[in-house]
XYZ file of C-alpha atoms in Angstrom:
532
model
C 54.538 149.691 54.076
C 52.743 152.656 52.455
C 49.793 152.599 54.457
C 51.952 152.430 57.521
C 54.065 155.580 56.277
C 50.749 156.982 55.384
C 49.389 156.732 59.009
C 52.671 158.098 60.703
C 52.695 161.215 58.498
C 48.717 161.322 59.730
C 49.025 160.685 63.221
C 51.969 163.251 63.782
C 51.205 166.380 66.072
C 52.411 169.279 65.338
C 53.655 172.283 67.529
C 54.449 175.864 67.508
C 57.988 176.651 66.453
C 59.657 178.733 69.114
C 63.409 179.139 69.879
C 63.293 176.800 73.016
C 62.403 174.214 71.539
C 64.656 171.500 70.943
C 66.056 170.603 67.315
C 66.016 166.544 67.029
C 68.467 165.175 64.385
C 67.836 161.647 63.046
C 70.568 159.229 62.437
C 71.022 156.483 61.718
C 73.968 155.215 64.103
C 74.526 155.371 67.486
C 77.947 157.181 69.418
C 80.943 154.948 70.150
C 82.308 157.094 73.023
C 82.611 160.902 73.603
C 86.090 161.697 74.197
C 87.616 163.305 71.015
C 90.756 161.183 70.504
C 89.301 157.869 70.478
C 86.068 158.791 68.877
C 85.574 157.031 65.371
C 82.202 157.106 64.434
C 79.939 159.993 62.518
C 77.759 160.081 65.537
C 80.165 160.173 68.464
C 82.679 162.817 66.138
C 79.458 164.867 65.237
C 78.554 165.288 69.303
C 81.866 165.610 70.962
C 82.842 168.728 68.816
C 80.274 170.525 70.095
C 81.393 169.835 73.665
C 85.407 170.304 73.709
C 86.710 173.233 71.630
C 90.100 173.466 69.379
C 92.891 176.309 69.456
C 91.214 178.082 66.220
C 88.737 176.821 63.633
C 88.613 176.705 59.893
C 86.533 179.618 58.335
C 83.845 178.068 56.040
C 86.667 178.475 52.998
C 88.604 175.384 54.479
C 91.693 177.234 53.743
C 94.161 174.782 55.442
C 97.777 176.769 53.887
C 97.681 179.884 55.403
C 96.728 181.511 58.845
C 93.811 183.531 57.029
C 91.621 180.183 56.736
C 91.529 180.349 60.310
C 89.621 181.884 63.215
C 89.987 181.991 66.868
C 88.359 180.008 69.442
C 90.901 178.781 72.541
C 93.329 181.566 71.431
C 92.613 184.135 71.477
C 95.869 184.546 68.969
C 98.710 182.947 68.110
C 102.174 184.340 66.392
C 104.647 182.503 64.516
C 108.283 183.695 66.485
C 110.535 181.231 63.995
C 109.728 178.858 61.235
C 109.427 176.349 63.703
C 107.497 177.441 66.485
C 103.957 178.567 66.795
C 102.583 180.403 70.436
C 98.918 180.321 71.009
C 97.720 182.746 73.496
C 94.798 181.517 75.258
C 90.979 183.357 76.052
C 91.620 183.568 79.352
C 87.357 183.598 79.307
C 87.421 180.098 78.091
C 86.081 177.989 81.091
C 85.255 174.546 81.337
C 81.948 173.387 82.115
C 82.508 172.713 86.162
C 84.074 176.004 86.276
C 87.579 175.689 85.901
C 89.473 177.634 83.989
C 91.038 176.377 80.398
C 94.472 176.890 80.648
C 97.779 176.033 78.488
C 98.660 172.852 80.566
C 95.302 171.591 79.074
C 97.015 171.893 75.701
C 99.996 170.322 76.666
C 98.214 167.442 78.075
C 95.790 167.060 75.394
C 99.075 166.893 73.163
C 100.442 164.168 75.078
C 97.197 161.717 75.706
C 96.882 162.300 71.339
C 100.398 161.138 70.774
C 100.494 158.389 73.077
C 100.647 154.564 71.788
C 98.486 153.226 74.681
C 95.716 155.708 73.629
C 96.225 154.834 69.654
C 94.270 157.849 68.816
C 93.159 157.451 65.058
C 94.800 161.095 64.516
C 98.137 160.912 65.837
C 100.212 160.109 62.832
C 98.781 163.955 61.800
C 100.844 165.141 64.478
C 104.334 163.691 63.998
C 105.748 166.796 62.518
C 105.299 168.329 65.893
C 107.933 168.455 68.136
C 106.855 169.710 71.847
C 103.695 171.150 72.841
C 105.110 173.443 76.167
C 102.953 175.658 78.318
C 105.062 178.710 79.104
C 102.589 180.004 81.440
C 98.986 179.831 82.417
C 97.555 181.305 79.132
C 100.649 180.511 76.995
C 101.237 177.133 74.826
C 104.254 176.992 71.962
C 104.269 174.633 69.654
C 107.726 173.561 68.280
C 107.974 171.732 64.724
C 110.570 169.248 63.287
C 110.389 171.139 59.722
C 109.174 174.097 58.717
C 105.871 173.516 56.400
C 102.455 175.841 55.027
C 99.907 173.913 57.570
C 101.769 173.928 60.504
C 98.990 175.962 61.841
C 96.176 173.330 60.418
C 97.905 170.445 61.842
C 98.542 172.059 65.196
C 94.496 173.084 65.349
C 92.553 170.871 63.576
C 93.465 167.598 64.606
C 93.104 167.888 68.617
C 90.149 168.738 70.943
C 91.322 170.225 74.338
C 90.898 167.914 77.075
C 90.526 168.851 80.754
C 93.449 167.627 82.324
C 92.156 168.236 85.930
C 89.460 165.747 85.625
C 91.291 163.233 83.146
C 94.964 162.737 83.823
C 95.119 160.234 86.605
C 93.641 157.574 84.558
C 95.925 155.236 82.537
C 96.016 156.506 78.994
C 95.105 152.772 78.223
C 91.848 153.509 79.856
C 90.493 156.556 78.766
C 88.250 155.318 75.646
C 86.733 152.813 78.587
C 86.587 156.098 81.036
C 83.241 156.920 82.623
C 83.972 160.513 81.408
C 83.890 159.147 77.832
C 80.255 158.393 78.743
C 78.971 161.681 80.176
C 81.694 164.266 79.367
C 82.503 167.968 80.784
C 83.604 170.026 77.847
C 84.446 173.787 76.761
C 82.357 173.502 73.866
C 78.943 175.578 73.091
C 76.746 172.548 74.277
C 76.665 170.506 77.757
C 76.223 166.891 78.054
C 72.445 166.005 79.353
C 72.306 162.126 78.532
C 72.966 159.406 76.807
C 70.478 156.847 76.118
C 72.776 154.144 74.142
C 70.911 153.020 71.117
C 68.187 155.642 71.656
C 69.133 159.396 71.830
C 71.853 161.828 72.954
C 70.761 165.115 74.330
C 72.752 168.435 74.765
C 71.386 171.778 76.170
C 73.524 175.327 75.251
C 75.674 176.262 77.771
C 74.266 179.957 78.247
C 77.989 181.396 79.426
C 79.767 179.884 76.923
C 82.380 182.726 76.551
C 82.366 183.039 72.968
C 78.230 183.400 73.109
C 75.045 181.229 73.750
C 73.998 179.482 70.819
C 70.942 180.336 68.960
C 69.550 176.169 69.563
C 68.745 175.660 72.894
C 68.891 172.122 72.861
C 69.895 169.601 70.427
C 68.685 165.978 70.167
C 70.321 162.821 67.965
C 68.006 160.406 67.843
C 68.714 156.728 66.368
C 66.502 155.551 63.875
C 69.053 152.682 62.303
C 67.178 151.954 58.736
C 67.423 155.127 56.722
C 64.216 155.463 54.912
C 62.654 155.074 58.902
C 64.770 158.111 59.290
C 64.059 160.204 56.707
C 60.123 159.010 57.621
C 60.643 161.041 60.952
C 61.732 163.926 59.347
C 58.976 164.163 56.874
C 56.689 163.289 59.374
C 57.970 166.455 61.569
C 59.459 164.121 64.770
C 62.945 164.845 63.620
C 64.663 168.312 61.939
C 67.629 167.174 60.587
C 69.894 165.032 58.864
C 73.796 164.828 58.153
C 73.333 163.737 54.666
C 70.868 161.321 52.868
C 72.717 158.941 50.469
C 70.109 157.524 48.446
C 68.661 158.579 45.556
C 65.501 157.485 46.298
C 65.065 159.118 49.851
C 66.676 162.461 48.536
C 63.490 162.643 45.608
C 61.050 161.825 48.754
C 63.023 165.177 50.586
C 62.671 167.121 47.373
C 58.800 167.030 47.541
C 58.284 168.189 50.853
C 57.027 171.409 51.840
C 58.589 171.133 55.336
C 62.155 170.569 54.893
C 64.910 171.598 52.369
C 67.629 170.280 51.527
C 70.870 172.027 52.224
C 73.478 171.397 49.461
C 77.508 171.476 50.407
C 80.908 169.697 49.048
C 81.271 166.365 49.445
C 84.244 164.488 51.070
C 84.165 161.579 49.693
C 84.824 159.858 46.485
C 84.786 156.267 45.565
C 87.377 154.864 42.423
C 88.000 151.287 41.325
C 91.539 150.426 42.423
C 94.157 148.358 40.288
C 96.308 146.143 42.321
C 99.714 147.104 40.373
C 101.299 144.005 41.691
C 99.224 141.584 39.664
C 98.998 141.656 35.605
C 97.601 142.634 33.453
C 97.532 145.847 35.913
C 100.918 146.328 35.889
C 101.028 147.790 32.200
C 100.091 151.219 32.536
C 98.984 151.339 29.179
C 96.497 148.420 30.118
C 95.584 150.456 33.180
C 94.280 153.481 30.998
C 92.575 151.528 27.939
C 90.215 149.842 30.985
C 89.701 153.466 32.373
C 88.904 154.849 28.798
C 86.612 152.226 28.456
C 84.333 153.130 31.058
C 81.541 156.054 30.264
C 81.918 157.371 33.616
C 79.098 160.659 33.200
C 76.372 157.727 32.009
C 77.486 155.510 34.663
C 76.926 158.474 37.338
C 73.571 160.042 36.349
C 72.313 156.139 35.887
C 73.116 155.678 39.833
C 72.551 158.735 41.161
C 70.817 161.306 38.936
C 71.266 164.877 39.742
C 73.139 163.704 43.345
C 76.896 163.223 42.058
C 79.480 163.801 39.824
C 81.924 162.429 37.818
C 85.371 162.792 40.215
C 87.819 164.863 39.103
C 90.332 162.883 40.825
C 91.377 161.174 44.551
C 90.025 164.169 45.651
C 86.662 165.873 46.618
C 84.618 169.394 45.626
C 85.103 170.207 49.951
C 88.805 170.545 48.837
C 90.058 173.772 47.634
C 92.155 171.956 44.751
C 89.095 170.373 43.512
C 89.125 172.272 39.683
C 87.175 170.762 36.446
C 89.789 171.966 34.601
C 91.837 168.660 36.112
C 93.439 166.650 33.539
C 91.528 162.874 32.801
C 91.389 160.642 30.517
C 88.220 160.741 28.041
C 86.060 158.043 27.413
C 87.203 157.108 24.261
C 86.908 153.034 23.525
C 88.706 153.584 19.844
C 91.864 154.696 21.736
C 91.264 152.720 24.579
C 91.229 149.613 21.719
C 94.656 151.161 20.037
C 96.222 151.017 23.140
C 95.650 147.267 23.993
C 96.926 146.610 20.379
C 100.372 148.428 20.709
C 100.702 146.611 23.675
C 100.016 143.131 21.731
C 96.486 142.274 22.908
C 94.281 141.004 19.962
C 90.501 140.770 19.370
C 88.910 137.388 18.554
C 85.844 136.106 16.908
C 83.621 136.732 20.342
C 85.028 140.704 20.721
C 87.111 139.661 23.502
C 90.660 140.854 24.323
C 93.661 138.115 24.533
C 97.195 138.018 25.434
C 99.730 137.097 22.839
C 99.852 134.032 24.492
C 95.930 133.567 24.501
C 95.189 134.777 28.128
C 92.027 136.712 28.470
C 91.548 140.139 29.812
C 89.901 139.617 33.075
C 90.131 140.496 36.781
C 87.887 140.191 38.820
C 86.531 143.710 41.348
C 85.987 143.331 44.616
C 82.891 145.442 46.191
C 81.603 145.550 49.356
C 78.203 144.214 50.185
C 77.425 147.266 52.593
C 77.130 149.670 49.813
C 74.412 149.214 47.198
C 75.150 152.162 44.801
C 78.701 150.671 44.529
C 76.957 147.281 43.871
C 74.595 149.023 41.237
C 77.511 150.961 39.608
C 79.951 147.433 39.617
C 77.046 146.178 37.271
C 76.580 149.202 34.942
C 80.856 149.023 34.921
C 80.385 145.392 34.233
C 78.402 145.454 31.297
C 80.424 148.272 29.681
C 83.677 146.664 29.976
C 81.961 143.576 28.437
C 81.248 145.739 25.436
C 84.030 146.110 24.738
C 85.710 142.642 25.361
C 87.273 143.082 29.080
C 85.902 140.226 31.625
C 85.135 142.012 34.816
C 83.613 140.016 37.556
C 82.158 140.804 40.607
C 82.770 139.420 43.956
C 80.871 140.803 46.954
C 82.568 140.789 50.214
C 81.749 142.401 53.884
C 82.826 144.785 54.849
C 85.592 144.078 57.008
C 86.798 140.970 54.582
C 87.592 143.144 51.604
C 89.697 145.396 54.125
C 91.578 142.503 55.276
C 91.872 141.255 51.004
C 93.008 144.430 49.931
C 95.543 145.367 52.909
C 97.283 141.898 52.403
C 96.888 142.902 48.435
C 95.084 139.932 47.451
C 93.016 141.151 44.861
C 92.905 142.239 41.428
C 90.614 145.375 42.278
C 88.284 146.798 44.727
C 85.872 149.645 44.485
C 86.650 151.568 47.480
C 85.341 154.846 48.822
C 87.461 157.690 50.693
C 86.843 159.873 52.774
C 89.287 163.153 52.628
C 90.159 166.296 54.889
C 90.318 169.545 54.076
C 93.996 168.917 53.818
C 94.829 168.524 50.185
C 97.932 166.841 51.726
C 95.686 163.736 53.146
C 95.468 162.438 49.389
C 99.031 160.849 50.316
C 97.670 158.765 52.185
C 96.412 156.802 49.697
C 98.684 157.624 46.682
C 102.555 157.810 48.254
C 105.090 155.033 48.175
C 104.936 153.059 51.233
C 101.894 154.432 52.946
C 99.412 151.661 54.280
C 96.852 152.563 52.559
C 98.200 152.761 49.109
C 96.491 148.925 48.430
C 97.280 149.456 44.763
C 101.190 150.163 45.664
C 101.681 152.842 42.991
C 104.628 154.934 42.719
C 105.579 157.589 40.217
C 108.585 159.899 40.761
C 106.490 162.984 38.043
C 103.677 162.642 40.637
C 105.919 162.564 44.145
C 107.778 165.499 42.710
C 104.718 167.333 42.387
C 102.965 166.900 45.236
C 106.339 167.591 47.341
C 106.468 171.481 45.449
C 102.804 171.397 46.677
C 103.514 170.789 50.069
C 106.468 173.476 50.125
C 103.910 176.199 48.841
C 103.677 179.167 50.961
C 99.930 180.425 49.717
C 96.992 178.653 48.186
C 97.355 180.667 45.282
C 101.217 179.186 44.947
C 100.061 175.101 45.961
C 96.608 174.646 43.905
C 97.942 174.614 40.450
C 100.715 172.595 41.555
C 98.137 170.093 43.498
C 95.963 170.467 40.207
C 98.924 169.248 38.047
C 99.804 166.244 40.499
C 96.245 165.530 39.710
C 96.399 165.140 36.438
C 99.403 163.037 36.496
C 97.613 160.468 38.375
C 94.913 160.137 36.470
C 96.952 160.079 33.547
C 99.081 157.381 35.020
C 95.292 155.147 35.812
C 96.343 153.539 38.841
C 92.347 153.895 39.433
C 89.617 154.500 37.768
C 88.007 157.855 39.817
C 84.656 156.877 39.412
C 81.872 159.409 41.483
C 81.509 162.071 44.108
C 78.176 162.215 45.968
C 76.508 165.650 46.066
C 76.416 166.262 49.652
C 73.023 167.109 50.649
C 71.645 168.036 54.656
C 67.407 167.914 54.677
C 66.713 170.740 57.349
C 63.295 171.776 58.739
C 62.169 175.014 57.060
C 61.633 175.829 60.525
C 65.592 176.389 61.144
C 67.205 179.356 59.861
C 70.638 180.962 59.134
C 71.729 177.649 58.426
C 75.047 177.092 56.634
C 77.645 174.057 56.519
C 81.011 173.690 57.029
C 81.458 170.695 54.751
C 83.594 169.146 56.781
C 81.965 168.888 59.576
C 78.356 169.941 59.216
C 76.888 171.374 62.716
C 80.667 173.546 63.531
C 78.106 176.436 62.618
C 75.208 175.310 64.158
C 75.472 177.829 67.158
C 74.510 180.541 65.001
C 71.494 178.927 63.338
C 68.104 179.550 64.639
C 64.438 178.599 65.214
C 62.092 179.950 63.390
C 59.973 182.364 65.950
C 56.385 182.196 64.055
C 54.478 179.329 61.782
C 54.242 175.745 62.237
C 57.306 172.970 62.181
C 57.816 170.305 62.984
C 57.835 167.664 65.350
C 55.310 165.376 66.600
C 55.127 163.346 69.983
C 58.531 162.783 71.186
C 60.054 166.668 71.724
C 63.354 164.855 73.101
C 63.021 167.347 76.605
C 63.804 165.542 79.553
């Protein structure tokens, strides 16, 4: 395996860096389909929003309360006439790619195809609060709003992709995900569609009269490479440029000693917590909940998985959302309280260190993981042994994947070690956390902590909604319905060859049109330049 590294790094040519040449970026997944409302996967999200364009963008801030987090792309502007209505004026520049014009029927239609059953768009239920989407003429679309709220303007913007209605609405909305167009798409977007090679590569070339200006990448690549450490091979080897992120620790340490790529740190948004099913005991007791959680040494549980590449979570949130604050209220490791707490509750010691029931039952439960992530595997172990320390049973059960969804939807389990992924949204955290959403698998409720977060979600300004978020927060980790285990450091490995490169951390390339290609030295790429 060495050797055969050893000869690709060898036997890779490299070429002069100019700014035509393309920029290949290795993953390790293929696209699903390139229309934006039924897209799903990293790949297929990461490609389409560089084709179709949305109303107005977040700045790099992700500012999601106010209009200053935001900045023009369709619109040109927008004004807010009521509390309930927002009217985008369109760039009347904006074209799409076989020359017709974007217009404000578009909008209206994108609207519709999001919020319609048949399509079951994976972002629609972020658009019930709006009413309407009208066009009122050619270049002007209102939105109209059930309640007034602080991210009407996020949630109008940030969760649709303008489709072209000309060359999409006389097919069933049924069929659009199976669409031809879904296969080789015309968008509004910086980039044009070139091909699509499934399983192989996707290629895109700058659309030079893009009306908000040609991008500084002429041509961008993905190319598949499915087993990571083959991918980040390429890019050491100089056939690729790029990567999203690189999980592992081990294939971040082989980044971090190359001379030809960097990596590019930026806010994660994920975070990954073991979750108490409140329905089953001992889980129930919330005092039980938080002696387990104070049991665990999260910081020596983190650095032994990951090292320098994560943190400790602060909460069900991530350091890519502006409430993210160490100053968050947890619960310390601390196994002398954690042990006081058991007792007042009537659990006793015996001879072996173990905890029991008054009526002799042993602490135990037993955590689901899934067998598709090994640092969650490696951290259930390090959790395991600690809790054994200090007289808790926790045993593991590996599932796949798409088992321990099914287990802890239908809420048999005791716990699972799940990971999330947020928006910039501080508001997406209810997803997981409110009364009767679906994806509250733990079913925890708290009045303190819906109070909270429903002052949050009347704040007019950032400066008004973090400390209430912040609080909220606190509350639930006070209340342990979880124990919020790690957040990955987020970390891009770029060619040193690229420059001006900065991240959104939500989405990683919705700068890339302003990076650039190094004009002089050497970079990177060997055989395959990815040019048709």
């Amino acid at each position: 395996m060495l050797f055969a590294a050893a000869a690709v790094l060898a036997g890779c040519a490299r070429r002069p860096a100019t700014p035509g040449a393309p920029v290949v970026i290795a993953t390790t997944g293929d696209a699903d389909v390139l229309l934006p409302p039924v897209t799903s996967v990293t790949t297929g999200i990461n490609v389409s929003d560089l084709l179709f364009c949305r109303l107005a963008e977040l700045k790099l801030g992700l500012n999601t309360v106010d209009d200053s987090g935001f900045r023009p792309v369709l619109a040109r502007s927008w004004d807010h006439p009521d509390s309930l209505t927002i009217v985008f004026h369109l760039d009347p520049r904006a074209r799409w790619q076989d020359g017709v014009p974007v217009r404000a029927a578009d909008v209206a239609y994108t609207f519709a195809v999001y919020r319609d059953p048949a399509v079951n768009a994976p972002l629609a239920p972020f658009l019930a609060a709006i009413d309407s989407v009208v066009a009122r003429d050619s270049l002007t679309v209102a939105f109209r709003f059930r309640r007034w709220y602080p991210e009407q303007l996020y949630d109008a913007t940030y969760h649709m992709r303008i489709l072209p209605r000309h060359l999409l609405d006389t097919i069933p909305p049924a069929r659009l995900g199976a669409a031809p167009f879904g296969r080789a798409p015309v968008g509004d977007g910086p980039y044009r569609f070139v091909r699509w090679t499934a399983g192989s590569e996707i290629v895109l070339a700058a659309d030079t009269t893009w009306f908000l200006g040609r991008p500084g990448i002429a041509r961008l690549v993905w190319r598949v490479t499915p087993e990571l450490a083959t991918a980040v091979s390429t890019l050491l080897a100089g056939e690729a440029d790029a990567m999203e992120v690189i999980p592992a620790r081990g294939q971040l340490e082989r980044v971090q000693h190359d001379t030809t790529v960097r990596l590019v740190p930026y806010p994660s948004p994920f975070y990954a917590a073991i979750v108490f099913n409140l329905r089953r005991p001992p889980f129930g007791d919330r005092d039980v909940r938080r002696a387990i959680a104070m049991a665990v040494d999260r910081p020596t549980v983190v650095q032994s998985v990951f090292g320098p590449f994560a943190q400790v979570a602060a909460g069900a949130t991530g350091p890519m959302q502006w409430i993210w604050s160490d100053a968050i209220r947890q619960l310390a490791f601390d196994t002398a309280a954690a042990a006081r707490a058991l007792e007042a509750r009537g659990w006793r010691r015996g001879g072996s260190g173990a905890w029991r029931s008054a009526r002799g039952a042993p602490l135990a439960f037993t955590l689901l993981v899934p067998t598709s992530s090994g640092v969650r595997q490696q951290a259930a172990v390090l959790l395991q042994d600690e809790l054994k320390r200090f007289g808790v049973d926790m045993r593991i059960q590996p599932l796949e994947f798409t088992v321990m969804e099914r287990r802890t939807q239908t809420g048999d389990f005791d716990a699972a070690f799940i990971s999330r992924t947020i928006d910039p949204s501080p508001a997406s955290l209810l997803q997981w956390w409110s009364p009767g959403a679906s994806d509250n698998i733990g079913r925890y409720a708290d009045t303190t902590f819906a109070s909270l977060t429903s002052a949050a979600l009347r704040a007019r300004t950032r400066a008004e909604a973090a400390p209430l978020w912040r609080e909220a927060l606190g509350r639930l980790n006070e209340e342990a319905p979880a124990i919020f285990l790690f957040s990955p450091r987020n970390n891009a490995a770029v060619s040193t060859r690229l420059e001006n490169v900065t991240i959104r951390p939500d989405s990683w390339l919705a700068t890339v049109t302003t990076w650039r290609v190094r004009e002089t030295g050497s970079g990177a790429r060997g055989r395959h330049t990815g040019q048709p």
